[in-house]
CSV table of C-alpha atoms in Angstrom, one decimal:
chain,number,residue,atom,x,y,z
G,120,UNK,CA,0.2,1.8,18.0
G,121,UNK,CA,-0.5,-0.2,14.9
G,122,UNK,CA,2.0,-2.7,13.5
G,123,UNK,CA,3.3,-0.4,10.7
G,124,UNK,CA,3.4,2.6,12.9
G,125,UNK,CA,5.2,0.8,15.7
G,126,UNK,CA,7.7,-0.7,13.2
G,127,UNK,CA,8.3,2.8,11.8
G,128,UNK,CA,9.1,4.0,15.3
G,129,UNK,CA,11.6,1.2,15.7
G,130,UNK,CA,13.3,2.1,12.4
G,131,UNK,CA,13.4,5.8,13.4
G,132,UNK,CA,15.0,4.8,16.7
G,133,UNK,CA,17.6,2.7,14.9
G,134,UNK,CA,18.5,5.2,12.3
G,135,UNK,CA,18.4,8.5,14.1
G,136,UNK,CA,22.1,8.8,14.9
G,137,UNK,CA,23.1,7.7,11.3
G,138,UNK,CA,20.8,10.3,9.8
G,139,UNK,CA,22.0,13.0,12.2
G,140,UNK,CA,25.7,12.3,11.8
G,141,UNK,CA,25.9,11.2,8.1
G,142,UNK,CA,23.0,12.9,6.5
G,143,UNK,CA,22.7,16.0,8.8
G,144,UNK,CA,19.0,15.3,9.3
G,145,UNK,CA,17.4,15.6,12.7
G,146,UNK,CA,14.0,13.9,12.8
G,147,UNK,CA,11.8,15.4,15.5
G,148,UNK,CA,8.7,13.4,16.5
G,149,UNK,CA,6.5,16.1,18.0
G,150,UNK,CA,3.2,14.2,18.1
G,151,UNK,CA,1.9,10.7,18.3
G,152,UNK,CA,-1.6,9.2,18.4
G,153,UNK,CA,-3.6,6.0,18.3
G,154,UNK,CA,-7.3,5.5,18.7
G,155,UNK,CA,-7.1,6.0,22.5
G,156,UNK,CA,-4.4,8.5,23.3
G,157,UNK,CA,-2.5,11.3,21.7
G,158,UNK,CA,0.5,13.3,22.9
G,159,UNK,CA,2.3,16.5,21.7
G,160,UNK,CA,5.8,17.6,22.7
G,161,UNK,CA,7.1,20.7,20.9
G,162,UNK,CA,10.7,19.8,21.7
G,163,UNK,CA,10.2,16.3,20.5
G,164,UNK,CA,9.1,13.0,22.0
G,165,UNK,CA,11.9,10.6,23.2
G,166,UNK,CA,11.8,7.9,20.5
G,167,UNK,CA,14.1,5.7,22.6
G,168,UNK,CA,11.0,4.9,24.6
G,169,UNK,CA,8.5,2.4,23.3
G,170,UNK,CA,5.1,3.4,22.1
G,171,UNK,CA,3.3,2.4,25.3
G,172,UNK,CA,5.6,4.7,27.3
G,173,UNK,CA,5.3,7.5,24.9
G,174,UNK,CA,1.5,7.5,25.1
G,175,UNK,CA,1.2,6.7,28.8
G,176,UNK,CA,0.9,10.4,29.7
G,177,UNK,CA,-1.2,11.3,26.7
G,178,UNK,CA,-4.7,12.8,26.6
G,179,UNK,CA,-7.8,11.3,25.0
G,180,UNK,CA,-7.3,10.9,21.3
G,181,UNK,CA,-9.5,12.8,18.9
G,182,UNK,CA,-8.4,13.2,15.3
G,183,UNK,CA,-10.0,16.7,14.7
G,184,UNK,CA,-8.3,18.0,17.8
G,185,UNK,CA,-5.0,16.4,16.8
G,186,UNK,CA,-5.0,18.0,13.4
G,187,UNK,CA,-6.1,21.4,14.8
G,188,UNK,CA,-3.3,21.3,17.3
G,189,UNK,CA,-0.8,20.4,14.5
G,190,UNK,CA,-1.9,23.3,12.4
G,191,UNK,CA,-1.7,25.7,15.3
G,192,UNK,CA,1.9,24.8,16.0
G,193,UNK,CA,2.7,25.8,12.4
G,194,UNK,CA,6.1,24.2,12.5
G,195,UNK,CA,8.3,24.3,9.4
G,196,UNK,CA,9.1,21.2,7.5
G,197,UNK,CA,6.2,19.3,9.1
G,198,UNK,CA,5.1,15.8,7.9
G,199,UNK,CA,1.9,14.1,8.8
G,200,UNK,CA,2.3,10.3,8.7
G,201,UNK,CA,-0.9,8.3,8.5
G,202,UNK,CA,-0.1,4.6,9.3
G,203,UNK,CA,-3.7,3.6,9.7
G,204,UNK,CA,-5.8,1.5,7.2
G,205,UNK,CA,-9.0,3.3,8.2
G,206,UNK,CA,-10.6,6.5,6.9
G,207,UNK,CA,-10.3,8.3,10.3
G,208,UNK,CA,-7.9,10.9,8.9
G,209,UNK,CA,-8.7,10.8,5.2
G,210,UNK,CA,-11.3,13.5,5.3
G,211,UNK,CA,-8.6,15.9,6.7
G,212,UNK,CA,-5.9,15.3,4.1
G,213,UNK,CA,-6.8,18.3,2.0
G,214,UNK,CA,-7.0,20.6,5.1
G,215,UNK,CA,-3.5,19.3,6.2
G,216,UNK,CA,-2.0,19.9,2.7
G,217,UNK,CA,-3.6,23.4,2.6
G,218,UNK,CA,-1.8,24.1,5.9
G,219,UNK,CA,1.5,23.5,4.1
G,220,UNK,CA,2.1,20.1,5.9
G,221,UNK,CA,3.3,17.2,3.8
G,222,UNK,CA,1.7,13.8,4.0
G,223,UNK,CA,3.3,10.3,3.8
G,224,UNK,CA,0.9,7.3,4.0
G,225,UNK,CA,0.5,3.7,3.1
G,226,UNK,CA,-3.3,4.2,3.4
G,227,UNK,CA,-4.9,3.5,-0.1
G,228,UNK,CA,-8.3,5.0,0.7
G,229,UNK,CA,-7.8,8.6,-0.3
G,230,UNK,CA,-6.2,7.7,-3.7
G,231,UNK,CA,-8.8,5.1,-4.6
G,232,UNK,CA,-11.8,7.2,-3.8
G,233,UNK,CA,-13.3,9.5,-6.5
G,234,UNK,CA,-11.0,10.9,-9.1
G,235,UNK,CA,-12.1,14.4,-8.1
G,236,UNK,CA,-10.9,13.8,-4.6
G,237,UNK,CA,-7.6,12.4,-5.9
G,238,UNK,CA,-7.1,15.5,-8.0
G,239,UNK,CA,-7.9,17.8,-5.1
G,240,UNK,CA,-5.2,16.3,-3.0
G,241,UNK,CA,-2.6,16.4,-5.7
G,242,UNK,CA,-3.5,20.0,-6.5
G,243,UNK,CA,-3.4,21.0,-2.8
G,244,UNK,CA,0.1,19.7,-2.4
G,245,UNK,CA,1.3,21.4,-5.6
G,246,UNK,CA,-0.2,24.8,-4.7
G,247,UNK,CA,1.2,24.8,-1.2
G,248,UNK,CA,4.6,23.5,-2.1
G,249,UNK,CA,4.4,20.3,0.0
G,250,UNK,CA,4.5,16.6,-0.8
G,251,UNK,CA,1.6,14.1,-0.8
G,252,UNK,CA,3.5,10.8,-0.8
G,253,UNK,CA,2.0,7.3,-1.1
G,254,UNK,CA,4.6,5.0,-2.7
G,255,UNK,CA,3.5,2.3,-0.3
G,256,UNK,CA,0.0,2.3,-1.6
G,257,UNK,CA,1.1,-0.3,-4.2
G,258,UNK,CA,3.7,-2.9,-3.5
G,259,UNK,CA,4.6,-1.8,0.0
G,260,UNK,CA,8.3,-1.0,-0.1
G,261,UNK,CA,8.8,-1.8,-3.7
G,262,UNK,CA,9.6,1.2,-6.0
G,263,UNK,CA,6.5,1.0,-8.1
G,264,UNK,CA,4.9,4.4,-8.2
G,265,UNK,CA,8.3,6.2,-8.2
G,266,UNK,CA,9.5,4.1,-11.1
G,267,UNK,CA,6.3,4.8,-13.0
G,268,UNK,CA,6.8,8.6,-12.4
G,269,UNK,CA,10.4,8.4,-13.5
G,270,UNK,CA,9.5,6.7,-16.7
G,271,UNK,CA,6.9,9.3,-17.6
G,272,UNK,CA,9.0,12.3,-16.5
G,273,UNK,CA,11.8,11.1,-18.7
G,274,UNK,CA,9.5,11.0,-21.7
G,275,UNK,CA,8.6,7.3,-21.9
G,276,UNK,CA,5.0,6.3,-22.8
G,277,UNK,CA,3.2,3.6,-20.8
G,278,UNK,CA,1.5,1.0,-23.0
G,279,UNK,CA,0.5,-1.6,-20.5
G,280,UNK,CA,0.9,-2.5,-16.8
G,281,UNK,CA,0.4,-6.0,-15.4
G,282,UNK,CA,0.8,-6.9,-11.8
G,283,UNK,CA,0.4,-9.5,-9.2
G,284,UNK,CA,-0.4,-6.9,-6.5
G,285,UNK,CA,-1.5,-9.0,-3.5
G,286,UNK,CA,0.9,-10.9,-1.4
G,287,UNK,CA,-2.0,-13.0,-0.1
G,288,UNK,CA,-3.3,-14.0,-3.4
G,289,UNK,CA,0.2,-14.5,-4.7
G,290,UNK,CA,0.9,-17.0,-1.9
G,291,UNK,CA,-2.4,-18.8,-2.3
G,292,UNK,CA,-2.1,-19.4,-6.1
G,293,UNK,CA,1.7,-20.1,-5.9
G,294,UNK,CA,1.0,-22.7,-3.3
G,295,UNK,CA,-2.1,-24.2,-4.9
G,296,UNK,CA,-0.9,-27.0,-7.3
G,297,UNK,CA,-3.9,-29.4,-7.1
G,298,UNK,CA,-2.3,-31.8,-4.6
G,299,UNK,CA,-4.0,-30.0,-1.7
G,300,UNK,CA,-7.6,-28.8,-1.9
G,301,UNK,CA,-8.0,-25.1,-2.5
G,302,UNK,CA,-9.9,-24.6,0.8
G,303,UNK,CA,-7.0,-26.1,2.7
G,304,UNK,CA,-4.6,-23.8,1.0
G,305,UNK,CA,-6.7,-20.8,2.0
G,306,UNK,CA,-6.9,-22.1,5.6
G,307,UNK,CA,-3.2,-22.5,5.7
G,308,UNK,CA,-2.7,-18.9,4.4
G,309,UNK,CA,-5.1,-17.6,7.1
G,310,UNK,CA,-3.2,-19.6,9.8
G,311,UNK,CA,0.1,-18.0,8.7
G,312,UNK,CA,-1.4,-14.5,8.9
G,313,UNK,CA,-1.4,-13.9,5.1
G,314,UNK,CA,-5.1,-13.2,4.8
G,315,UNK,CA,-7.5,-10.8,6.4
G,316,UNK,CA,-9.6,-12.3,9.3
G,317,UNK,CA,-12.2,-13.0,6.7
G,318,UNK,CA,-10.3,-14.3,3.6
G,319,UNK,CA,-13.1,-13.1,1.3
G,320,UNK,CA,-11.7,-9.6,1.8
G,321,UNK,CA,-8.7,-10.8,-0.1
G,322,UNK,CA,-10.3,-13.2,-2.5
G,323,UNK,CA,-12.9,-10.7,-3.7
G,324,UNK,CA,-10.1,-8.8,-5.5
G,325,UNK,CA,-11.1,-5.4,-4.3
G,326,UNK,CA,-7.8,-4.5,-2.7
G,327,UNK,CA,-6.0,-5.4,-5.9
G,328,UNK,CA,-8.6,-3.3,-7.8
G,329,UNK,CA,-7.8,-0.2,-5.6
G,330,UNK,CA,-4.1,-0.7,-6.4
G,331,UNK,CA,-4.5,-0.9,-10.2
G,332,UNK,CA,-6.9,2.1,-10.0
G,333,UNK,CA,-4.1,4.2,-8.3
G,334,UNK,CA,-1.6,3.1,-11.0
G,335,UNK,CA,-4.1,4.0,-13.7
G,336,UNK,CA,-4.5,7.5,-12.3
G,337,UNK,CA,-0.7,7.9,-12.0
G,338,UNK,CA,-0.5,7.1,-15.7
G,339,UNK,CA,-3.1,9.8,-16.4
G,340,UNK,CA,-6.3,7.8,-16.9
G,341,UNK,CA,-9.1,9.4,-14.9
G,342,UNK,CA,-10.8,6.1,-13.9
G,343,UNK,CA,-13.4,5.8,-11.1
G,344,UNK,CA,-13.6,2.8,-8.8
G,345,UNK,CA,-16.6,1.3,-10.5
G,346,UNK,CA,-14.7,1.3,-13.8
G,347,UNK,CA,-12.2,-1.3,-12.7
G,348,UNK,CA,-13.5,-4.7,-13.9
G,349,UNK,CA,-13.1,-7.3,-11.2
G,350,UNK,CA,-13.6,-11.0,-11.8
G,351,UNK,CA,-15.4,-12.8,-9.0
G,352,UNK,CA,-13.6,-16.1,-8.4
G,353,UNK,CA,-15.8,-17.2,-5.5
G,354,UNK,CA,-18.9,-19.3,-6.0
G,355,UNK,CA,-22.2,-17.7,-4.7
G,356,UNK,CA,-22.5,-19.8,-1.5
G,357,UNK,CA,-19.0,-18.6,-0.4
G,358,UNK,CA,-20.0,-15.0,-0.9
G,359,UNK,CA,-23.3,-15.4,0.9
G,360,UNK,CA,-21.9,-17.3,4.0
G,361,UNK,CA,-22.8,-15.6,7.2
G,362,UNK,CA,-19.6,-16.3,9.0
G,363,UNK,CA,-16.0,-17.2,8.3
G,364,UNK,CA,-16.6,-20.8,9.5
G,365,UNK,CA,-19.6,-21.0,7.1
G,366,UNK,CA,-17.4,-19.5,4.3
G,367,UNK,CA,-14.9,-22.3,4.7
G,368,UNK,CA,-17.6,-24.9,4.7
G,369,UNK,CA,-18.9,-23.4,1.4
G,370,UNK,CA,-15.4,-23.2,0.0
G,371,UNK,CA,-14.7,-26.8,0.8
G,372,UNK,CA,-17.9,-27.7,-1.1
G,373,UNK,CA,-16.5,-25.7,-4.0
G,374,UNK,CA,-13.1,-27.3,-4.2
G,375,UNK,CA,-14.0,-29.0,-7.5
G,376,UNK,CA,-14.3,-25.6,-9.1
G,377,UNK,CA,-10.7,-24.6,-8.4
G,378,UNK,CA,-9.5,-28.1,-9.0
G,379,UNK,CA,-10.8,-27.9,-12.5
G,380,UNK,CA,-9.0,-24.5,-13.0
G,381,UNK,CA,-5.7,-25.8,-11.9
G,382,UNK,CA,-5.9,-29.0,-13.9
G,383,UNK,CA,-6.7,-27.0,-17.1
G,384,UNK,CA,-3.8,-24.7,-16.5
G,385,UNK,CA,-1.3,-27.5,-15.8
G,386,UNK,CA,-2.5,-29.5,-18.8
G,387,UNK,CA,-1.6,-26.4,-20.9
G,388,UNK,CA,1.8,-26.0,-19.2
G,389,UNK,CA,0.6,-22.9,-17.4
G,390,UNK,CA,0.1,-21.7,-13.8
G,391,UNK,CA,-2.7,-19.6,-12.2
G,392,UNK,CA,-2.0,-16.0,-11.2
G,393,UNK,CA,-4.4,-13.4,-9.9
G,394,UNK,CA,-3.5,-10.5,-12.2
G,395,UNK,CA,-4.3,-6.8,-12.4
G,396,UNK,CA,-4.0,-5.3,-15.9
G,397,UNK,CA,-4.1,-1.8,-17.2
G,398,UNK,CA,-4.2,-1.6,-21.0
G,399,UNK,CA,-5.5,1.1,-23.3
G,400,UNK,CA,-7.3,2.9,-20.5
G,401,UNK,CA,-9.1,-0.2,-19.2
G,402,UNK,CA,-8.3,-1.7,-15.8
G,403,UNK,CA,-9.1,-5.4,-15.1
G,404,UNK,CA,-8.5,-7.8,-12.2
G,405,UNK,CA,-8.9,-11.5,-13.0
G,406,UNK,CA,-7.5,-15.0,-12.4
G,407,UNK,CA,-5.4,-16.0,-15.4
G,408,UNK,CA,-3.2,-18.8,-16.7
G,409,UNK,CA,0.3,-17.8,-17.7
G,410,UNK,CA,2.9,-19.9,-19.5
G,411,UNK,CA,6.7,-20.1,-19.0
G,412,UNK,CA,7.3,-17.1,-21.3
G,413,UNK,CA,5.4,-14.8,-18.9
G,414,UNK,CA,7.4,-13.1,-16.1
G,415,UNK,CA,4.7,-14.1,-13.5
G,416,UNK,CA,5.3,-17.8,-14.2
G,417,UNK,CA,8.5,-17.6,-12.0
G,418,UNK,CA,6.7,-16.1,-9.0
G,419,UNK,CA,7.1,-17.9,-5.7
G,420,UNK,CA,5.8,-17.4,-2.2
G,421,UNK,CA,4.0,-14.2,-1.5
G,422,UNK,CA,6.1,-12.0,-3.8
G,423,UNK,CA,4.5,-9.2,-5.8
G,424,UNK,CA,5.6,-8.5,-9.4
G,425,UNK,CA,4.8,-5.5,-11.6
G,426,UNK,CA,5.6,-5.4,-15.4
G,427,UNK,CA,5.7,-2.1,-17.3
G,428,UNK,CA,5.4,-2.4,-21.1
G,429,UNK,CA,6.4,1.0,-22.5
G,430,UNK,CA,7.7,2.6,-25.6
G,431,UNK,CA,11.3,2.0,-24.4
G,432,UNK,CA,10.5,-1.4,-22.8
G,433,UNK,CA,8.4,-2.6,-25.7
G,434,UNK,CA,9.9,-6.0,-26.4
G,435,UNK,CA,10.7,-7.0,-22.9
G,436,UNK,CA,8.8,-5.3,-20.0
G,437,UNK,CA,10.5,-3.5,-17.1
G,438,UNK,CA,9.9,-5.8,-14.1
G,439,UNK,CA,9.8,-5.1,-10.4
G,440,UNK,CA,9.7,-8.0,-8.0
G,441,UNK,CA,9.8,-8.5,-4.3
G,442,UNK,CA,7.9,-8.6,-1.0
G,443,UNK,CA,4.7,-6.6,-1.5
G,444,UNK,CA,3.4,-6.8,2.0
G,445,UNK,CA,4.7,-6.8,5.6
G,446,UNK,CA,5.3,-4.2,8.3
G,447,UNK,CA,9.1,-4.0,7.9
G,448,UNK,CA,9.1,-3.2,4.2
G,449,UNK,CA,6.0,-1.0,4.4
G,450,UNK,CA,7.4,1.1,7.3
G,451,UNK,CA,10.7,1.3,5.4
G,452,UNK,CA,8.9,2.7,2.4
G,453,UNK,CA,7.2,5.3,4.5
G,454,UNK,CA,10.5,6.1,6.2
G,455,UNK,CA,12.1,6.7,2.8
G,456,UNK,CA,9.3,9.1,1.9
G,457,UNK,CA,9.9,11.1,5.1
G,458,UNK,CA,13.6,11.4,4.1
G,459,UNK,CA,12.7,12.4,0.6
G,460,UNK,CA,10.9,15.5,1.8
G,461,UNK,CA,14.2,16.8,2.9
G,462,UNK,CA,15.5,16.4,-0.6
G,463,UNK,CA,12.4,18.1,-2.0
G,464,UNK,CA,12.9,21.1,0.3
G,465,UNK,CA,16.5,21.3,-0.9
G,466,UNK,CA,18.0,21.8,2.5
G,467,UNK,CA,21.3,20.1,3.5
G,468,UNK,CA,20.4,20.2,7.2
G,469,UNK,CA,16.9,20.3,8.5
G,470,UNK,CA,14.9,19.5,11.6
G,471,UNK,CA,11.8,17.6,10.5
G,472,UNK,CA,8.7,17.5,12.6
G,473,UNK,CA,6.6,14.3,12.4
G,474,UNK,CA,3.0,13.9,13.4
G,475,UNK,CA,1.7,10.4,13.3
G,476,UNK,CA,-1.7,8.9,14.2
G,477,UNK,CA,-1.6,5.2,14.4
G,478,UNK,CA,-3.9,2.3,14.8
G,479,UNK,CA,-4.3,0.7,18.2
């Protein structure tokens, strides 16, 4: 199973007795899948076993068959948990919601595709009285989307959203102070596991763009992916490099570009931050210099920070800060959404049936 899915299983295992005794909730894991194996047990899989043992007796995994079987069972209070980062199950989301099965997922793909697709999924959940939950799409376990919804539902008006929405880029630019070449800072981030295997997948800003796009849609602005303006911070040779090794060679040769940026920022008493901004219906992602009066100036390590400027929080924005990546906090966010379905259903004691495809 994938890292987030496996961590979620561990958290379910640790909390099952507390939930049963203190919250009167019995979570019943009836299906589990990765890219190789899938297994169904109507009476529930034994989550005291690890994921390898659970899938040892499974059959060959096929997502269409998994979803068809899930729908055939027609179990009440069912939740489909997609812990993958791929599009393997995305095309089935609408079908799942139409079958009155809720979805909880950290996967950003569905919500950052076309606006029409985003609307279809929201509408399907509404029509069929189920939940499509994706708090962990932005900020992992941080309460970003729920806070935004609470502000709007209580009548507040969103004027501007700013965010450092990438733990990777937060770490890189919080670490880069000019004493170490930029290429070495990126190498260190990669060695510590902060970046994707190819750091360009982080440095190109597209993951941040998907996150600010999702927030824009939650506010009510019907933006398409190509309407998010993304600043390219990498010189051409870095983008055109044929391999990761070649990329680092090109990045080393471009160190002067980033050295100039950090020197200009420091001379002005500022620091560099890779910021996503939503203002007046426009979404932008860019590298900016911020001074000590800006909330992002205090960022350290790989923390995320989101600032909401609203009608009520006009003079001083509402700020959310904390770890914006990591299996523990992401899985915990998904877990919280599973529990929230019980509150949505309004039942004091329920047996919940989870179905979860996961990455290998």
